């Protein structure tokens, strides 16, 4: 979905088209949740924030105004909701406090929200890995397992894990090289 | 002198270990020495680190299910409807039979009049109205002062203030009712049912049940309902559940946590709608459902008839029509005497 397609969807949403709303919801929901959860370190609360936000978008669809891009609007809004949540619930994590202090210093971060298209490219690149390498890499990144834990789990040597992760990194780095300027911290 | 190495010649396994926090102190200093060799090397590491961070974000999004979430959001977008039953002890027999097939909201049975107004004590200055349905009467549509619509099953009572003042809209129900609540996020809708309490915020529902001894069941048609076990610490995990359309919450007694399941009874609203669906349902269960829906009594002369299974759908049909269909379907005799319908096998006559 390019920007102009997205803009058309957004216009349909403003006119009360529920289908357009649903398409945009599915495109952004899980990213906004992981973004919010990274800030407040609470998956269920993150989901609640993002869901309520979408309900509000629907209710206020007539008044919606996008200045830069829909993506920036969504991420910036969710970030602000998270900041409210942090202040309300007195969350002390360092990440949360960083978000707050950046906010106080008027640090503009519109550009730091990653492009959804980049994630599609990442998925494609990961899927291109050989099955076993993909699984080892996933256990390391998604489940956060240590090398020796992966080795135990898959009944292989630590050395094999080491090699496979290294090869996975190399492949991904090569495939995603052209996108490296888009890599942003959430 | 150390030889300068770029990434192509550097040990990639080592770099990967470094990025994955797997490097030993010796390996770490080896990588750091390499980093110090050139700006490019450091840049390469940073790019890898950023890439991994973005990849981690990609993986973390998989924890969130947008399909299930959309169901919730959709429910909040629509006006909410739900049904509550709060029965009194005089109807215990009915409940026992009813439980076997019905999955509706059954609020605990606690009819001590002292407890009845518990939920309204904060509003004692207000003027209350009540509507009461008689044993054979269903009040299908009653509009409350805020525009919310209530349907009352037979033998039920609803108490509500003439005007909803303050921060909440509170009503009290005894018996069985179906609520179609008008959304108003600023003024939560609260239903008190004996010791149970149901809270509706905005377009979604919160159900709070405070039963002393009896089972509480909640079925949500649209909206979102929160069922809270009053006796447990409200903040403890498991003491509350959220229900979305099609789900049923059950609170067995005051010492248990509410449990969530799928509502499998398509006829839970039949008392209000008179729309019935039976898919391979044994006749004894069909009859229980009809007795409850139409306030009639049905019996069979031969117990084995109870095992016959009915497949049928009836939309707003009178009871005589339905029973005639049953009679024709299974080739049974049907007699009526004083609102008691009796089925029997032809062969025995």
Coordinates of C-alpha atoms in Angstrom, one line a residue:
Chain A
X1 CA 0.0 0.0 0.0
X2 CA 1.6 3.2 -1.1
X3 CA 1.0 6.6 0.4
X4 CA -1.6 7.7 -2.1
X5 CA -3.5 4.4 -1.7
X6 CA -3.4 4.9 2.0
X7 CA -4.6 8.5 1.6
X8 CA -7.6 7.2 -0.4
X9 CA -8.3 4.7 2.3
X10 CA -8.1 7.4 4.9
X11 CA -10.6 9.6 2.9
X12 CA -13.0 6.6 2.8
X13 CA -12.6 6.2 6.5
X14 CA -13.5 9.8 7.0
X15 CA -16.6 9.2 5.0
X16 CA -17.7 6.4 7.3
X17 CA -16.4 3.4 5.3
X18 CA -16.0 0.7 7.8
X19 CA -14.1 -1.6 5.4
X20 CA -11.4 1.1 5.0
X21 CA -11.2 1.4 8.7
X22 CA -10.7 -2.3 9.0
X23 CA -7.9 -2.4 6.4
X24 CA -6.0 0.4 8.2
X25 CA -6.6 -1.3 11.5
X26 CA -5.1 -4.6 10.4
X27 CA -2.2 -2.8 8.8
X28 CA -1.2 -0.9 11.9
X29 CA -2.6 -2.6 14.9
X30 CA 0.1 -5.0 15.9
X31 CA 2.9 -2.5 15.1
X32 CA 1.2 0.2 17.3
X33 CA 0.8 -2.4 20.1
X34 CA 4.5 -3.5 20.0
X35 CA 5.5 0.2 19.9
X36 CA 3.2 1.0 22.9
X37 CA 4.3 -2.1 24.8
X38 CA 7.9 -1.2 24.3
X39 CA 7.2 2.2 26.0
X40 CA 5.0 1.0 28.9
X41 CA 6.3 -2.7 29.2
X42 CA 2.8 -4.0 29.4
X43 CA 1.2 -6.0 26.6
X44 CA -2.5 -6.0 27.7
X45 CA -2.4 -2.3 28.6
X46 CA -0.7 -1.5 25.3
X47 CA -3.5 -3.4 23.5
X48 CA -6.2 -1.5 25.5
X49 CA -4.6 1.8 24.6
X50 CA -4.4 1.0 20.9
X51 CA -7.9 -0.4 20.7
X52 CA -9.4 2.5 22.5
X53 CA -7.5 4.8 20.2
X54 CA -9.0 3.1 17.2
X55 CA -12.5 3.4 18.6
X56 CA -11.8 7.1 19.1
X57 CA -10.6 7.4 15.5
X58 CA -13.8 5.8 14.3
X59 CA -16.0 8.1 16.5
X60 CA -14.1 11.2 15.5
X61 CA -13.5 10.3 11.9
X62 CA -15.2 13.5 10.7
X63 CA -12.7 15.6 12.5
X64 CA -9.5 13.8 11.6
X65 CA -6.8 15.8 10.0
X66 CA -3.5 14.4 9.0
X67 CA -0.6 16.8 8.7
X68 CA 2.4 14.7 7.7
X69 CA 1.4 11.1 7.2
X70 CA -1.1 8.7 8.6
X71 CA 1.7 6.6 10.0
X72 CA 3.2 9.5 11.9
X73 CA -0.2 10.5 13.1
X74 CA -1.0 7.0 14.4
X75 CA 2.4 6.5 16.1
X76 CA 2.6 10.0 17.5
X77 CA -0.9 9.7 19.0
X78 CA -0.2 6.3 20.5
X79 CA 3.0 7.7 21.9
X80 CA 1.1 10.5 23.6
X81 CA -1.4 8.1 25.0
X82 CA 1.5 6.0 26.4
X83 CA 2.9 9.1 28.0
X84 CA -0.4 9.8 29.7
X85 CA -0.5 6.2 30.8
X86 CA 3.1 6.4 32.2
X87 CA 2.3 9.6 34.1
X88 CA -1.0 8.2 35.4
X89 CA 0.5 4.9 36.5
X90 CA 3.9 6.2 37.6
X91 CA 5.9 3.9 35.4
X92 CA 9.5 4.0 36.3
X93 CA 11.2 2.0 33.6
X94 CA 14.2 3.7 32.0
X95 CA 12.8 3.5 28.5
X96 CA 9.5 5.1 29.7
X97 CA 11.5 7.9 31.4
X98 CA 13.5 8.4 28.2
X99 CA 10.3 8.8 26.2
X100 CA 9.1 11.4 28.8
X101 CA 12.3 13.4 28.9
X102 CA 12.5 13.5 25.1
X103 CA 9.0 14.7 25.1
X104 CA 9.8 17.5 27.6
X105 CA 12.8 18.6 25.5
X106 CA 10.5 18.9 22.5
X107 CA 12.5 16.3 20.7
X108 CA 10.7 15.7 17.4
X109 CA 10.6 12.1 16.5
X110 CA 8.2 11.9 13.6
X111 CA 11.0 10.6 11.5
X112 CA 11.8 7.8 14.0
X113 CA 8.7 5.8 13.4
X114 CA 9.7 3.0 11.0
X115 CA 8.0 2.4 7.7
X116 CA 5.6 -0.5 7.7
X117 CA 6.9 -1.5 4.3
X118 CA 10.3 -2.1 5.8
X119 CA 8.7 -4.8 8.0
X120 CA 7.3 -6.4 4.9
X121 CA 10.8 -6.5 3.5
X122 CA 12.1 -7.9 6.7
X123 CA 9.5 -10.7 6.7
X124 CA 10.4 -11.5 3.2
X125 CA 14.1 -11.7 4.0
X126 CA 13.6 -13.8 7.1
X127 CA 11.4 -16.2 5.1
X128 CA 14.1 -16.6 2.5
X129 CA 16.4 -18.2 5.1
X130 CA 16.7 -22.0 5.1
X131 CA 14.2 -23.5 7.6
X132 CA 16.6 -24.6 10.3
X133 CA 18.5 -21.3 10.2
X134 CA 15.3 -19.4 10.3
X135 CA 14.2 -21.3 13.4
X136 CA 17.5 -20.9 15.2
X137 CA 17.4 -17.1 14.4
X138 CA 13.8 -16.9 15.6
X139 CA 14.6 -18.6 18.9
X140 CA 17.4 -16.2 19.5
X141 CA 15.5 -13.0 18.6
X142 CA 11.9 -13.6 19.3
X143 CA 12.2 -15.9 22.3
X144 CA 15.5 -14.3 23.5
X145 CA 17.1 -17.7 24.1
X146 CA 20.9 -17.9 24.7
X147 CA 23.0 -19.9 22.3
X148 CA 23.4 -22.8 24.7
X149 CA 19.6 -22.9 25.3
X150 CA 18.9 -23.1 21.6
X151 CA 21.5 -25.8 21.3
X152 CA 19.9 -27.8 24.1
X153 CA 16.4 -27.3 22.7
X154 CA 17.3 -28.4 19.2
X155 CA 19.8 -31.0 20.3
X156 CA 22.7 -29.4 18.2
X157 CA 26.1 -28.0 19.2
X158 CA 26.6 -24.5 20.4
X159 CA 29.1 -24.1 17.6
X160 CA 26.3 -24.8 15.0
X161 CA 24.1 -22.2 16.6
X162 CA 26.9 -19.7 16.5
X163 CA 27.5 -20.4 12.8
X164 CA 23.8 -20.4 11.9
X165 CA 23.1 -17.1 13.6
X166 CA 26.1 -15.5 12.0
X167 CA 25.0 -16.8 8.6
X168 CA 21.5 -15.5 9.2
X169 CA 22.8 -12.1 10.1
X170 CA 24.9 -11.9 7.0
X171 CA 22.1 -12.9 4.7
X172 CA 19.7 -10.4 6.3
X173 CA 22.3 -7.7 6.3
X174 CA 22.9 -8.3 2.6
X175 CA 19.3 -8.4 1.7
X176 CA 18.4 -5.3 3.8
X177 CA 21.5 -3.3 3.0
X178 CA 19.6 -0.9 0.8
X179 CA 17.1 -0.2 3.6
X180 CA 19.7 0.5 6.3
X181 CA 18.9 4.2 6.4
X182 CA 15.4 3.3 7.4
X183 CA 16.4 1.4 10.4
X184 CA 15.2 3.4 13.4
X185 CA 14.9 2.7 17.0
X186 CA 11.3 2.7 18.0
Chain B
X1 CA 51.6 -4.4 14.0
X2 CA 48.0 -5.4 13.7
X3 CA 46.6 -5.9 10.3
X4 CA 43.6 -3.8 9.5
X5 CA 40.5 -5.8 8.7
X6 CA 37.2 -4.8 7.3
X7 CA 34.0 -6.8 7.8
X8 CA 34.7 -9.0 4.9
X9 CA 37.8 -10.4 6.6
X10 CA 36.6 -10.1 10.2
X11 CA 35.2 -13.1 12.0
X12 CA 31.5 -12.7 11.5
X13 CA 30.7 -15.3 14.1
X14 CA 32.4 -13.2 16.6
X15 CA 30.5 -10.1 15.6
X16 CA 27.2 -12.0 15.8
X17 CA 28.1 -13.2 19.3
X18 CA 29.0 -9.7 20.3
X19 CA 25.6 -8.4 19.0
X20 CA 23.8 -11.3 20.8
X21 CA 25.6 -10.7 24.1
X22 CA 27.2 -14.1 23.8
X23 CA 30.8 -12.9 23.6
X24 CA 33.3 -13.8 26.4
X25 CA 35.4 -10.9 27.9
X26 CA 38.3 -11.9 25.6
X27 CA 36.1 -11.9 22.5
X28 CA 34.6 -8.6 23.5
X29 CA 37.9 -6.9 23.6
X30 CA 38.8 -8.5 20.3
X31 CA 35.6 -7.0 18.8
X32 CA 36.3 -3.6 20.4
X33 CA 39.8 -3.5 19.1
X34 CA 38.4 -4.2 15.6
X35 CA 35.8 -1.4 16.1
X36 CA 38.6 1.0 17.0
X37 CA 40.3 0.3 13.7
X38 CA 38.0 2.4 11.6
X39 CA 34.9 4.5 11.5
X40 CA 33.5 2.1 8.9
X41 CA 33.8 -0.9 11.3
X42 CA 31.9 1.0 14.0
X43 CA 29.3 2.0 11.4
X44 CA 28.9 -1.6 10.3
X45 CA 28.3 -2.7 13.9
X46 CA 25.7 0.1 14.4
X47 CA 23.9 -0.8 11.2
X48 CA 23.8 -4.4 12.3
X49 CA 22.5 -3.4 15.7
X50 CA 19.8 -1.2 14.3
X51 CA 18.8 -3.9 11.9
X52 CA 18.5 -6.4 14.7
X53 CA 16.4 -3.9 16.7
X54 CA 14.0 -3.4 13.8
X55 CA 13.9 -7.2 13.3
X56 CA 13.0 -7.6 17.0
X57 CA 10.2 -5.1 16.6
X58 CA 9.0 -7.2 13.7
X59 CA 9.0 -10.3 15.9
X60 CA 7.3 -8.6 18.8
X61 CA 4.4 -7.5 16.7
X62 CA 3.5 -11.2 16.4
X63 CA 2.4 -11.1 20.1
X64 CA -0.6 -9.0 19.0
X65 CA -3.5 -10.5 17.2
X66 CA -5.2 -7.9 15.1
X67 CA -8.1 -10.2 14.1
X68 CA -9.2 -10.8 17.7
X69 CA -8.6 -7.2 18.6
X70 CA -10.8 -6.0 15.7
X71 CA -13.6 -7.9 17.2
X72 CA -13.2 -5.9 20.4
X73 CA -13.0 -2.6 18.6
X74 CA -16.0 -3.5 16.5
X75 CA -18.0 -4.2 19.6
X76 CA -17.1 -0.9 21.0
X77 CA -18.1 0.9 17.8
X78 CA -21.6 -0.6 17.9
X79 CA -24.3 0.0 20.4
X80 CA -24.1 -2.6 23.1
X81 CA -26.7 -5.2 24.0
X82 CA -26.6 -7.8 26.7
X83 CA -28.9 -9.9 28.8
X84 CA -28.9 -10.4 32.5
X85 CA -30.8 -12.8 34.6
X86 CA -31.1 -12.5 38.3
X87 CA -33.5 -15.1 39.7
X88 CA -35.1 -15.4 43.1
X89 CA -35.3 -18.6 45.2
X90 CA -38.9 -19.3 44.4
X91 CA -37.9 -20.0 40.8
X92 CA -35.1 -22.4 41.8
X93 CA -36.8 -25.4 40.2
X94 CA -37.1 -23.5 36.9
X95 CA -33.5 -22.6 37.1
X96 CA -32.3 -26.1 37.7
X97 CA -34.0 -27.4 34.6
X98 CA -33.1 -24.3 32.7
X99 CA -29.4 -24.6 33.3
X100 CA -29.2 -27.8 31.4
X101 CA -29.7 -26.1 28.1
X102 CA -29.6 -22.5 28.5
X103 CA -26.5 -20.3 28.4
X104 CA -27.8 -17.0 29.5
X105 CA -26.9 -14.6 32.1
X106 CA -28.1 -15.9 35.4
X107 CA -27.5 -13.8 38.4
X108 CA -27.4 -15.2 41.7
X109 CA -30.3 -15.8 43.7
X110 CA -30.4 -13.6 46.7
X111 CA -33.5 -11.8 47.3
X112 CA -33.2 -10.5 50.8
X113 CA -34.8 -7.1 50.4
X114 CA -32.0 -5.5 52.4
X115 CA -29.5 -6.5 49.8
X116 CA -31.7 -5.6 47.0
X117 CA -31.1 -1.9 47.2
X118 CA -27.4 -2.1 48.1
X119 CA -26.4 -0.9 44.8
X120 CA -28.6 2.2 45.0
X121 CA -27.6 3.3 48.5
X122 CA -25.4 6.1 47.1
X123 CA -28.4 7.5 45.3
X124 CA -30.9 7.3 48.1
X125 CA -31.9 10.9 47.6
X126 CA -33.2 10.1 44.2
X127 CA -36.7 9.2 43.2
X128 CA -37.1 5.7 41.9
X129 CA -39.5 4.1 39.6
X130 CA -40.0 0.4 39.1
X131 CA -41.5 -1.9 36.4
X132 CA -42.6 -5.4 37.3
X133 CA -43.6 -8.2 35.0
X134 CA -46.1 -10.8 36.1
X135 CA -45.4 -14.6 35.9
X136 CA -46.8 -14.8 32.4
X137 CA -45.9 -11.5 31.0
X138 CA -42.8 -10.4 29.1
X139 CA -42.2 -6.7 28.8
X140 CA -40.4 -6.5 25.5
X141 CA -39.4 -2.9 25.3
X142 CA -39.1 -0.4 28.0
X143 CA -37.1 2.8 27.5
X144 CA -35.1 4.2 30.4
X145 CA -34.7 8.0 31.0
X146 CA -31.3 7.9 29.2
X147 CA -32.7 6.1 26.1
X148 CA -31.4 2.7 27.0
X149 CA -33.9 0.0 26.2
X150 CA -34.7 -2.9 28.6
X151 CA -36.7 -6.1 28.0
X152 CA -38.0 -7.9 31.1
X153 CA -38.8 -11.5 31.2
X154 CA -41.7 -12.8 33.3
X155 CA -41.6 -12.5 37.0
X156 CA -39.0 -9.8 37.0
X157 CA -38.5 -6.3 38.4
X158 CA -36.5 -3.3 37.4
X159 CA -35.8 -0.3 39.7
X160 CA -34.4 2.9 38.2
X161 CA -34.2 6.5 39.2
X162 CA -36.6 9.0 37.5
X163 CA -33.5 10.9 36.4
X164 CA -29.9 9.7 36.2
X165 CA -28.1 12.2 38.3
X166 CA -24.4 12.1 39.3
X167 CA -21.6 10.3 37.5
X168 CA -23.3 7.0 36.8
X169 CA -26.5 5.5 35.6
X170 CA -27.6 2.9 38.1
X171 CA -30.5 0.5 38.0
X172 CA -31.4 -2.6 39.9
X173 CA -32.8 -5.8 38.4
X174 CA -34.4 -8.9 40.0
X175 CA -35.2 -11.7 37.6
X176 CA -34.2 -11.7 34.0
X177 CA -33.6 -8.9 31.6
X178 CA -32.0 -7.9 28.3
X179 CA -30.3 -4.5 28.2
X180 CA -29.5 -2.4 25.1
X181 CA -27.5 0.3 26.6
X182 CA -27.1 3.7 25.1
X183 CA -23.4 4.6 25.0
X184 CA -22.2 7.4 27.2
X185 CA -18.5 7.2 28.2
X186 CA -19.0 10.0 30.7
X187 CA -21.7 8.3 32.6
X188 CA -21.1 4.5 33.1
X189 CA -24.2 2.3 33.2
X190 CA -24.4 0.1 36.2
X191 CA -26.8 -2.7 36.8
X192 CA -27.2 -4.1 40.3
X193 CA -28.6 -7.6 40.6
X194 CA -28.8 -8.8 44.1
X195 CA -25.2 -9.2 45.0
X196 CA -24.1 -8.9 41.4
X197 CA -23.0 -5.7 39.8
X198 CA -22.7 -5.0 36.1
X199 CA -20.9 -2.0 34.8
X200 CA -21.2 -0.6 31.3
X201 CA -18.7 2.1 30.2
X202 CA -19.4 3.9 27.0
X203 CA -20.2 1.4 24.3
X204 CA -18.8 -1.5 26.2
X205 CA -20.0 -3.5 29.2
X206 CA -18.5 -4.2 32.5
X207 CA -20.3 -7.0 34.4
X208 CA -19.6 -7.2 38.1
X209 CA -21.2 -10.1 39.9
X210 CA -21.2 -10.4 43.7
X211 CA -23.1 -13.7 44.3
X212 CA -23.3 -15.2 47.8
X213 CA -23.8 -18.8 46.8
X214 CA -25.2 -19.2 43.3
X215 CA -23.8 -19.4 39.8
X216 CA -23.7 -16.3 37.7
X217 CA -23.7 -16.6 34.0
X218 CA -23.3 -13.7 31.5
X219 CA -23.8 -13.9 27.8
X220 CA -22.9 -10.9 25.6
X221 CA -24.7 -10.2 22.4
X222 CA -22.7 -7.0 21.5
X223 CA -20.3 -4.8 23.3
X224 CA -17.8 -5.7 25.9
X225 CA -18.5 -6.9 29.4
X226 CA -16.3 -7.1 32.4
X227 CA -17.2 -9.8 35.0
X228 CA -15.5 -9.3 38.3
X229 CA -15.5 -11.7 41.2
X230 CA -16.3 -9.6 44.2
X231 CA -14.9 -11.8 46.9
X232 CA -11.5 -12.2 45.3
X233 CA -9.1 -9.3 45.4
X234 CA -10.3 -7.3 42.5
X235 CA -6.8 -6.5 41.4
X236 CA -5.6 -10.1 41.5
X237 CA -5.2 -11.8 38.2
X238 CA -8.1 -14.1 37.2
X239 CA -10.6 -12.2 39.4
X240 CA -12.0 -10.5 36.3
X241 CA -12.5 -11.4 32.7
X242 CA -13.6 -9.5 29.7
X243 CA -16.3 -10.9 27.5
X244 CA -16.9 -10.1 23.9
X245 CA -19.8 -11.1 21.7
X246 CA -20.6 -14.8 21.6
X247 CA -18.8 -15.4 24.8
X248 CA -20.2 -16.6 28.1
X249 CA -18.8 -15.9 31.6
X250 CA -19.6 -18.2 34.5
X251 CA -19.0 -17.5 38.1
X252 CA -19.7 -20.7 40.0
X253 CA -19.7 -19.3 43.5
X254 CA -18.2 -16.5 45.5
X255 CA -14.9 -18.4 46.0
X256 CA -14.2 -19.0 42.3
X257 CA -12.9 -16.9 39.6
X258 CA -15.1 -16.2 36.6
X259 CA -14.5 -18.5 33.7
X260 CA -14.8 -17.8 30.0
X261 CA -16.3 -20.0 27.4
X262 CA -18.0 -19.9 24.1
X263 CA -21.8 -19.5 24.3
X264 CA -23.1 -22.6 22.6
X265 CA -26.9 -22.0 23.2
X266 CA -28.4 -20.3 20.1
X267 CA -31.7 -19.8 22.0
X268 CA -30.5 -17.8 24.9
X269 CA -32.6 -14.8 23.8
X270 CA -35.6 -16.8 22.7
X271 CA -37.7 -15.6 25.7
X272 CA -37.5 -12.1 24.1
X273 CA -37.3 -12.8 20.4
X274 CA -39.3 -16.1 20.0
X275 CA -36.7 -17.1 17.4
X276 CA -35.7 -20.7 18.0
X277 CA -33.1 -23.0 16.4
X278 CA -32.7 -26.6 17.2
X279 CA -29.9 -28.6 15.7
X280 CA -30.0 -32.3 16.7
X281 CA -31.5 -31.4 20.1
X282 CA -33.2 -34.2 22.1
X283 CA -36.9 -33.6 22.6
X284 CA -36.6 -33.2 26.4
X285 CA -34.3 -30.3 26.0
X286 CA -36.5 -28.8 23.2
X287 CA -39.5 -29.0 25.5
X288 CA -37.6 -27.4 28.4
X289 CA -36.7 -24.5 26.1
X290 CA -40.3 -24.2 24.9
X291 CA -41.7 -24.3 28.4
X292 CA -39.4 -21.5 29.4
X293 CA -40.0 -19.5 26.2
X294 CA -43.8 -19.8 26.1
X295 CA -44.7 -20.5 29.7
X296 CA -46.5 -23.8 29.0
X297 CA -46.1 -27.3 30.4
X298 CA -45.1 -30.1 28.1
X299 CA -44.9 -33.8 28.9
X300 CA -44.3 -37.1 27.2
X301 CA -46.1 -40.3 28.1
X302 CA -43.2 -42.5 27.0
X303 CA -39.8 -41.5 28.3
X304 CA -38.0 -42.9 25.2
X305 CA -39.6 -40.1 23.2
X306 CA -37.2 -37.7 25.0
X307 CA -34.3 -39.1 23.0
X308 CA -35.7 -38.2 19.6
X309 CA -33.6 -35.4 18.1
X310 CA -35.1 -32.3 16.5
X311 CA -33.7 -30.2 13.6
X312 CA -35.9 -27.2 13.1
X313 CA -35.9 -23.4 13.1
X314 CA -38.9 -21.3 14.2
X315 CA -39.1 -17.6 13.7
X316 CA -41.7 -16.0 15.9
X317 CA -44.1 -18.9 15.7
X318 CA -46.9 -19.6 18.2
X319 CA -46.4 -22.5 20.5
X320 CA -49.2 -24.5 18.9
X321 CA -47.6 -24.3 15.5
X322 CA -44.2 -25.5 16.9
X323 CA -45.7 -28.4 18.8
X324 CA -47.7 -29.4 15.7
X325 CA -44.5 -29.5 13.7
X326 CA -42.9 -31.7 16.4
X327 CA -46.0 -34.0 16.3
X328 CA -45.9 -34.3 12.5
X329 CA -42.1 -34.7 12.4
X330 CA -42.0 -37.7 14.7
X331 CA -45.6 -38.9 14.0
X332 CA -46.7 -38.4 17.6
X333 CA -50.1 -37.7 19.1
X334 CA -50.5 -34.4 20.7
X335 CA -53.2 -33.5 23.2
X336 CA -53.8 -30.2 25.1
X337 CA -55.5 -29.9 28.5
X338 CA -55.4 -26.8 30.5
X339 CA -52.1 -25.5 29.1
X340 CA -50.5 -28.9 29.5
X341 CA -49.4 -30.4 26.3
X342 CA -48.9 -34.2 26.1
X343 CA -47.1 -36.1 23.5
X344 CA -47.6 -39.8 23.1
X345 CA -46.7 -42.5 20.6
X346 CA -49.3 -43.5 18.1
X347 CA -48.7 -47.2 18.7
X348 CA -49.8 -47.0 22.2
X349 CA -53.2 -45.8 21.3

